[in-house]
Amino acid sequence: MRTLFLTLLLSVFALSPADAAGPPTPSARGALAKKPAKKKAAQKKVAKKKPAKKKGKKRRKAVAAKPVPDLTEDGKPNVLAKNAVVVDLATGEVLYEKGADVPVPIASVSKVAAALALREEGLDLEGKQTISLDDHKVTVRGATSRLRVGATFFNGDLLKAALIASDNRAVVAMGRAIGLDPAKFAAKMTALAAKLGLEHTKFGDPTGLDEHNVSTAREVVKMLKAALADPVLQPILSMPEAKVEPVEGAKGSIEYVNTTRPIRAGKWNVLGAKTGFTNPARYCLAIAAKLSDGREVGMAFLGAEGKLTRFGDFSRVVKWLEKSVAEQGPPLPEALQAAEAAKEAAAIEAAEALQAEAPAGDEDAPADGAEAPADGAEAPADGAEAPAAALVEVPAAPPAELAEAIEQATAAPAETPAALAEALQHAAEAPVAEAGDGQPQHATKGR
């Protein structure tokens, strides 16, 4: 009866068996609580197995830079710097130029002029100078210096730091060593530039940080040439690296590496160089090198946009110059050059001697510019002296021994330069041969 009664109640109120059973017991409640936890754990496992893909931007593939041609279409070096010049330092001949006379900022190339001014003022290389806080304040705009405030260094080492690694504190400290603050130091550099004939070169500070430090490519080469003539500056300007030891105030040596890559590469015979960079000046380079034919060439590249562009310009110019050397062939050996000069001198001397032996002109002879005798006029009798105009101007052709010496030198030039020079000299000093009838022998110039 009870079961029937409950069934009727369920049918009337539509209750589930679980609700009809009443509140769950404590053990039942625990079982119910554990079931959702297992479901969540299963969901986490599924999430680990299939992680969601993050959407991001695709990386662009690096594009290789196009190689820069060595030459332009007209066969000139492909210089990318805005202003440039290439000059033969011995003759002054301009081999290439591009905006060479436009005044532009030159950045730390200014330190070449600073070094010249320090040398002119008699900087004591064995003297000592301590880096001060003022040195730091003046140069705070520039690159980080490795010379600590309070450390003491020899002036010679500071000069290396300035020219090899372009350290700005070193320049200001050396200026103080010769009794000049930055403003007076810059004025001294400007005066020195004027003394060198550099009309467009001016300086606002000794380091190159001031955008008013300006010059032209042509005048930069002249400034570098003056520095290369100094026995102290030239070796420093060509050093690949240098080690500087503090005297006191700091521990450990400072190793500097030259900022000019062609010097570090050792591929070229670089005589000296100085780099520079500021935002107004961009990348600059003053450099001199010795070519395979012995010529010393100075170059300046100003206003290059890329850090390596100035070095690329240097490389392209050197290739262009060396190519012209290969096409023209090597210069004459010194022995041949000396013999050629002696031969010319002997020719002039012989011609002057013959003219001195000729009779004085007749008073009745026609003046310069008078009409010459008509064709068929009687020639001087045999044995008569020929007029001065008929005298030869050069000596006779080289004797057989000269030809033999030249042939031997051509066959083995490394073993016969001295013998060749001696034979050439002997031939040049030989008297002019005379014809059998007493008339001077007619000869032609053989060059």
Short mmCIF file of C-alpha atoms in Angstrom, two decimals, residues 110-437:
data_model
loop_
_atom_site.label_atom_id
_atom_site.label_comp_id
_atom_site.label_asym_id
_atom_site.label_seq_id
_atom_site.Cartn_x
_atom_site.Cartn_y
_atom_site.Cartn_z
CA SER A 110 89.04 68.07 -37.22
CA LYS A 111 91.36 66.20 -34.86
CA VAL A 112 94.03 66.21 -37.58
CA ALA A 113 94.15 70.01 -37.30
CA ALA A 114 94.07 69.73 -33.50
CA ALA A 115 97.11 67.44 -33.59
CA LEU A 116 98.98 69.86 -35.88
CA ALA A 117 98.20 72.73 -33.50
CA LEU A 118 99.40 70.72 -30.50
CA ARG A 119 102.66 69.94 -32.26
CA GLU A 120 103.15 73.56 -33.27
CA GLU A 121 102.62 74.65 -29.66
CA GLY A 122 105.24 72.16 -28.50
CA LEU A 123 103.12 69.62 -26.62
CA ASP A 124 105.37 67.67 -24.23
CA LEU A 125 104.69 64.05 -25.13
CA GLU A 126 106.26 62.89 -21.84
CA GLY A 127 104.14 65.29 -19.84
CA LYS A 128 101.15 64.08 -17.82
CA GLN A 129 97.56 65.23 -17.81
CA THR A 130 94.62 64.24 -15.59
CA ILE A 131 91.15 63.89 -17.07
CA SER A 132 88.90 66.41 -15.34
CA LEU A 133 85.16 66.72 -14.86
CA ASP A 134 85.21 69.71 -17.23
CA ASP A 135 86.64 67.45 -19.93
CA HIS A 136 83.62 65.22 -19.44
CA LYS A 137 81.13 68.10 -19.54
CA VAL A 138 82.55 69.58 -22.73
CA THR A 139 82.45 66.28 -24.60
CA VAL A 140 79.27 64.76 -23.16
CA ARG A 141 77.55 65.10 -26.57
CA GLY A 142 80.06 62.83 -28.24
CA ALA A 143 80.85 59.14 -28.13
CA THR A 144 81.58 57.49 -24.78
CA SER A 145 85.17 58.01 -23.65
CA ARG A 146 87.27 55.27 -22.07
CA LEU A 147 89.40 57.81 -20.22
CA ARG A 148 88.02 57.92 -16.69
CA VAL A 149 87.65 61.21 -14.86
CA GLY A 150 90.49 61.48 -12.33
CA ALA A 151 92.86 59.19 -14.26
CA THR A 152 96.26 60.53 -15.35
CA PHE A 153 97.91 59.72 -18.69
CA PHE A 154 101.01 60.68 -20.66
CA ASN A 155 100.30 63.26 -23.38
CA GLY A 156 101.76 60.90 -25.97
CA ASP A 157 99.16 58.29 -25.05
CA LEU A 158 96.39 60.88 -25.15
CA LEU A 159 97.50 61.78 -28.67
CA LYS A 160 97.12 58.13 -29.67
CA ALA A 161 93.67 57.95 -28.09
CA ALA A 162 92.59 61.05 -30.03
CA LEU A 163 93.88 60.03 -33.47
CA ILE A 164 93.37 56.25 -33.38
CA ALA A 165 90.06 55.98 -31.51
CA SER A 166 88.86 59.61 -31.83
CA ASP A 167 88.56 60.06 -28.05
CA ASN A 168 87.17 63.56 -27.39
CA ARG A 169 88.28 63.89 -23.76
CA ALA A 170 91.87 63.30 -24.84
CA VAL A 171 91.78 66.32 -27.18
CA VAL A 172 90.40 68.72 -24.57
CA ALA A 173 92.87 67.49 -21.94
CA MET A 174 95.82 68.04 -24.29
CA GLY A 175 94.55 71.53 -25.06
CA ARG A 176 94.69 72.28 -21.35
CA ALA A 177 98.27 70.96 -21.35
CA ILE A 178 99.30 73.75 -23.74
CA GLY A 179 97.28 76.35 -21.84
CA LEU A 180 94.27 76.57 -24.16
CA ASP A 181 90.60 76.15 -23.30
CA PRO A 182 88.35 74.68 -26.02
CA ALA A 183 87.47 78.08 -27.53
CA LYS A 184 91.09 79.26 -27.75
CA PHE A 185 92.15 75.85 -28.98
CA ALA A 186 89.63 76.07 -31.86
CA ALA A 187 90.84 79.58 -32.70
CA LYS A 188 94.42 78.28 -32.81
CA MET A 189 93.37 75.54 -35.22
CA THR A 190 91.64 78.07 -37.50
CA ALA A 191 94.75 80.26 -37.53
CA LEU A 192 96.88 77.24 -38.40
CA ALA A 193 94.55 76.35 -41.27
CA ALA A 194 94.93 79.87 -42.65
CA LYS A 195 98.71 79.52 -42.42
CA LEU A 196 98.46 76.35 -44.53
CA GLY A 197 96.43 78.24 -47.13
CA LEU A 198 93.12 76.57 -46.26
CA GLU A 199 90.69 79.39 -46.97
CA HIS A 200 87.47 77.48 -46.29
CA THR A 201 88.56 75.60 -43.16
CA LYS A 202 87.14 76.92 -39.86
CA PHE A 203 86.75 75.38 -36.40
CA GLY A 204 84.24 75.96 -33.61
CA ASP A 205 85.72 73.41 -31.20
CA PRO A 206 88.81 71.14 -31.14
CA THR A 207 86.99 67.78 -31.15
CA GLY A 208 84.73 68.02 -34.21
CA LEU A 209 81.45 67.90 -32.31
CA ASP A 210 80.63 71.46 -33.39
CA GLU A 211 78.84 71.59 -36.74
CA HIS A 212 80.74 74.80 -37.50
CA ASN A 213 83.91 72.76 -37.99
CA VAL A 214 83.92 72.95 -41.79
CA SER A 215 86.32 72.39 -44.65
CA THR A 216 86.38 71.14 -48.24
CA ALA A 217 87.52 67.78 -49.55
CA ARG A 218 90.46 69.44 -51.30
CA GLU A 219 91.60 71.27 -48.16
CA VAL A 220 91.18 68.17 -45.99
CA VAL A 221 93.74 66.40 -48.17
CA LYS A 222 96.16 69.32 -47.75
CA MET A 223 95.65 69.18 -43.99
CA LEU A 224 96.28 65.42 -43.95
CA LYS A 225 99.42 65.88 -46.07
CA ALA A 226 100.79 68.33 -43.49
CA ALA A 227 100.15 65.81 -40.70
CA LEU A 228 101.83 62.99 -42.64
CA ALA A 229 104.96 65.13 -42.92
CA ASP A 230 105.22 65.22 -39.11
CA PRO A 231 107.49 62.45 -37.75
CA VAL A 232 105.31 62.00 -34.65
CA LEU A 233 101.84 62.19 -36.18
CA GLN A 234 102.37 60.00 -39.26
CA PRO A 235 103.16 56.77 -37.35
CA ILE A 236 100.15 57.31 -35.06
CA LEU A 237 97.80 57.98 -37.98
CA SER A 238 98.75 54.61 -39.49
CA MET A 239 98.66 52.45 -36.33
CA PRO A 240 96.12 49.58 -36.47
CA GLU A 241 95.88 49.54 -32.67
CA ALA A 242 97.52 50.91 -29.53
CA LYS A 243 97.61 50.19 -25.81
CA VAL A 244 97.38 53.06 -23.33
CA GLU A 245 98.44 52.67 -19.68
CA PRO A 246 97.14 55.09 -17.03
CA VAL A 247 99.86 56.58 -14.85
CA GLU A 248 97.58 56.81 -11.83
CA GLY A 249 93.92 57.09 -10.90
CA ALA A 250 92.87 53.95 -12.75
CA LYS A 251 93.91 50.33 -13.16
CA GLY A 252 94.34 48.24 -16.26
CA SER A 253 95.40 49.17 -19.77
CA ILE A 254 93.11 50.51 -22.47
CA GLU A 255 93.36 48.87 -25.89
CA TYR A 256 92.35 51.09 -28.77
CA VAL A 257 91.56 49.86 -32.30
CA ASN A 258 91.85 52.22 -35.26
CA THR A 259 88.48 53.40 -36.54
CA THR A 260 89.78 53.24 -40.13
CA ARG A 261 89.02 49.76 -41.46
CA PRO A 262 91.51 49.78 -44.37
CA ILE A 263 94.32 50.24 -41.83
CA ARG A 264 93.15 47.26 -39.78
CA ALA A 265 92.65 45.12 -42.88
CA GLY A 266 96.29 45.41 -43.89
CA LYS A 267 95.37 44.93 -47.56
CA TRP A 268 96.57 48.36 -48.64
CA ASN A 269 99.68 50.39 -47.88
CA VAL A 270 97.90 53.11 -45.92
CA LEU A 271 100.15 56.00 -44.92
CA GLY A 272 97.65 57.50 -42.49
CA ALA A 273 93.95 58.22 -42.04
CA LYS A 274 91.29 59.79 -39.83
CA THR A 275 87.57 59.11 -39.69
CA GLY A 276 84.71 61.27 -38.48
CA PHE A 277 80.97 61.21 -37.87
CA THR A 278 78.26 63.56 -36.64
CA ASN A 279 74.70 63.84 -37.84
CA PRO A 280 75.35 67.07 -39.78
CA ALA A 281 78.61 65.77 -41.30
CA ARG A 282 77.56 62.13 -41.78
CA TYR A 283 80.43 59.70 -42.35
CA CYS A 284 83.80 61.18 -43.34
CA LEU A 285 87.26 59.82 -44.16
CA ALA A 286 90.63 61.43 -44.90
CA ILE A 287 93.18 58.85 -46.04
CA ALA A 288 96.47 58.53 -47.92
CA ALA A 289 97.92 55.37 -49.50
CA LYS A 290 100.92 54.28 -51.53
CA LEU A 291 100.14 52.56 -54.84
CA SER A 292 102.02 49.70 -56.44
CA ASP A 293 103.86 52.11 -58.77
CA GLY A 294 105.20 54.07 -55.80
CA ARG A 295 102.84 57.04 -56.07
CA GLU A 296 101.45 58.45 -52.83
CA VAL A 297 97.82 59.49 -53.19
CA GLY A 298 95.68 61.50 -50.76
CA MET A 299 91.90 61.13 -50.67
CA ALA A 300 88.96 62.70 -48.85
CA PHE A 301 85.40 61.37 -48.76
CA LEU A 302 82.88 63.61 -46.98
CA GLY A 303 79.14 63.26 -46.40
CA ALA A 304 78.78 59.52 -47.03
CA GLU A 305 75.45 58.12 -45.85
CA GLY A 306 76.56 54.63 -44.82
CA LYS A 307 79.15 53.81 -42.18
CA LEU A 308 81.03 51.53 -44.57
CA THR A 309 80.43 53.61 -47.71
CA ARG A 310 83.51 55.79 -47.18
CA PHE A 311 85.70 52.68 -46.98
CA GLY A 312 84.01 51.28 -50.07
CA ASP A 313 84.76 54.54 -51.89
CA PHE A 314 88.42 54.22 -50.92
CA SER A 315 88.56 50.64 -52.18
CA ARG A 316 86.90 51.52 -55.50
CA VAL A 317 89.28 54.43 -56.09
CA VAL A 318 92.35 52.30 -55.37
CA LYS A 319 91.14 49.61 -57.78
CA TRP A 320 90.61 52.26 -60.44
CA LEU A 321 94.11 53.70 -59.92
CA GLU A 322 95.78 50.30 -59.89
CA LYS A 323 93.96 49.34 -63.09
CA SER A 324 95.36 52.40 -64.84
CA VAL A 325 98.84 51.47 -63.60
CA ALA A 326 98.48 47.97 -65.04
CA GLU A 327 97.31 49.32 -68.41
CA GLN A 328 100.09 51.92 -68.71
CA GLY A 329 102.83 49.62 -67.45
CA PRO A 330 105.38 50.23 -64.71
CA PRO A 331 107.50 53.39 -64.78
CA LEU A 332 111.05 53.37 -66.15
CA PRO A 333 113.70 52.10 -63.74
CA GLU A 334 115.70 54.81 -61.97
CA ALA A 335 118.82 53.87 -63.96
CA LEU A 336 117.01 54.49 -67.26
CA GLN A 337 115.54 57.74 -66.00
CA ALA A 338 118.98 58.97 -64.98
CA ALA A 339 120.46 57.93 -68.31
CA GLU A 340 117.71 59.70 -70.24
CA ALA A 341 118.32 62.88 -68.26
CA ALA A 342 122.10 62.64 -68.83
CA LYS A 343 121.53 62.05 -72.54
CA GLU A 344 119.40 65.17 -72.85
CA ALA A 345 121.96 67.25 -70.96
CA ALA A 346 124.76 65.99 -73.19
CA ALA A 347 122.73 66.78 -76.31
CA ILE A 348 122.18 70.35 -75.21
CA GLU A 349 125.84 70.77 -74.29
CA ALA A 350 127.02 69.40 -77.65
CA ALA A 351 124.67 71.66 -79.60
CA GLU A 352 125.85 74.71 -77.67
CA ALA A 353 129.50 73.77 -78.32
CA LEU A 354 128.93 73.46 -82.06
CA GLN A 355 127.16 76.78 -82.23
CA ALA A 356 130.01 78.42 -80.32
CA GLU A 357 132.50 77.11 -82.93
CA ALA A 358 130.45 78.45 -85.88
CA PRO A 359 131.68 81.75 -87.54
CA ALA A 360 129.97 84.99 -86.63
CA GLY A 361 127.20 86.00 -89.01
CA ASP A 362 128.03 88.37 -91.93
CA GLU A 363 126.77 91.92 -91.63
CA ASP A 364 125.29 91.61 -95.11
CA ALA A 365 123.42 88.38 -94.23
CA PRO A 366 119.62 88.68 -94.46
CA ALA A 367 117.86 89.54 -91.21
CA ASP A 368 115.57 87.11 -89.42
CA GLY A 369 112.48 86.61 -91.46
CA ALA A 370 114.12 87.72 -94.75
CA GLU A 371 113.37 85.78 -97.88
CA ALA A 372 115.32 82.52 -98.18
CA PRO A 373 117.43 81.79 -101.28
CA ALA A 374 115.47 80.45 -104.20
CA ASP A 375 115.46 76.74 -104.94
CA GLY A 376 118.46 75.73 -106.96
CA ALA A 377 120.77 78.36 -105.46
CA GLU A 378 124.40 77.41 -105.41
CA ALA A 379 125.33 75.24 -102.45
CA PRO A 380 128.50 75.86 -100.45
CA ALA A 381 131.59 74.28 -101.88
CA ASP A 382 132.92 71.05 -100.38
CA GLY A 383 134.90 71.75 -97.28
CA ALA A 384 133.22 75.11 -96.63
CA GLU A 385 131.74 75.61 -93.25
CA ALA A 386 128.04 75.11 -93.07
CA PRO A 387 125.88 77.91 -91.71
CA ALA A 388 124.76 77.72 -88.06
CA ALA A 389 121.21 76.86 -89.05
CA ALA A 390 122.41 73.60 -90.55
CA LEU A 391 124.09 72.45 -87.36
CA VAL A 392 122.64 69.43 -85.61
CA GLU A 393 120.86 69.96 -82.31
CA VAL A 394 121.39 66.49 -80.86
CA PRO A 395 124.32 64.07 -80.76
CA ALA A 396 124.65 61.03 -82.94
CA ALA A 397 122.66 57.88 -82.39
CA PRO A 398 123.73 55.67 -79.45
CA PRO A 399 126.80 53.52 -80.15
CA ALA A 400 126.70 49.75 -80.45
CA GLU A 401 127.63 49.24 -76.82
CA LEU A 402 124.52 51.15 -75.73
CA ALA A 403 122.27 48.99 -77.87
CA GLU A 404 123.93 45.90 -76.47
CA ALA A 405 123.48 47.14 -72.89
CA ILE A 406 119.80 47.88 -73.51
CA GLU A 407 119.27 44.41 -74.99
CA GLN A 408 120.97 42.79 -71.98
CA ALA A 409 118.91 44.87 -69.54
CA THR A 410 115.71 43.87 -71.32
CA ALA A 411 116.65 40.21 -71.09
CA ALA A 412 117.66 40.30 -67.42
CA PRO A 413 116.68 43.67 -65.87
CA ALA A 414 117.18 42.50 -62.30
CA GLU A 415 120.87 41.75 -62.87
CA THR A 416 122.05 44.62 -65.13
CA PRO A 417 120.66 48.01 -63.95
CA ALA A 418 124.07 49.28 -62.87
CA ALA A 419 125.79 48.18 -66.08
CA LEU A 420 122.99 49.69 -68.14
CA ALA A 421 123.18 53.01 -66.34
CA GLU A 422 126.97 53.08 -66.81
CA ALA A 423 126.68 52.32 -70.54
CA LEU A 424 123.97 54.91 -71.03
CA GLN A 425 125.97 57.51 -69.18
CA HIS A 426 129.06 56.70 -71.30
CA ALA A 427 127.04 57.03 -74.48
CA ALA A 428 125.56 60.34 -73.39
CA GLU A 429 129.00 61.80 -72.71
CA ALA A 430 130.48 60.57 -76.06
CA PRO A 431 131.36 63.41 -78.54
CA VAL A 432 129.37 63.90 -81.70
CA ALA A 433 130.76 61.86 -84.61
CA GLU A 434 132.03 63.73 -87.67
CA ALA A 435 131.50 62.82 -91.32
CA GLY A 436 134.49 61.96 -93.51
CA ASP A 437 134.17 65.20 -95.58
#
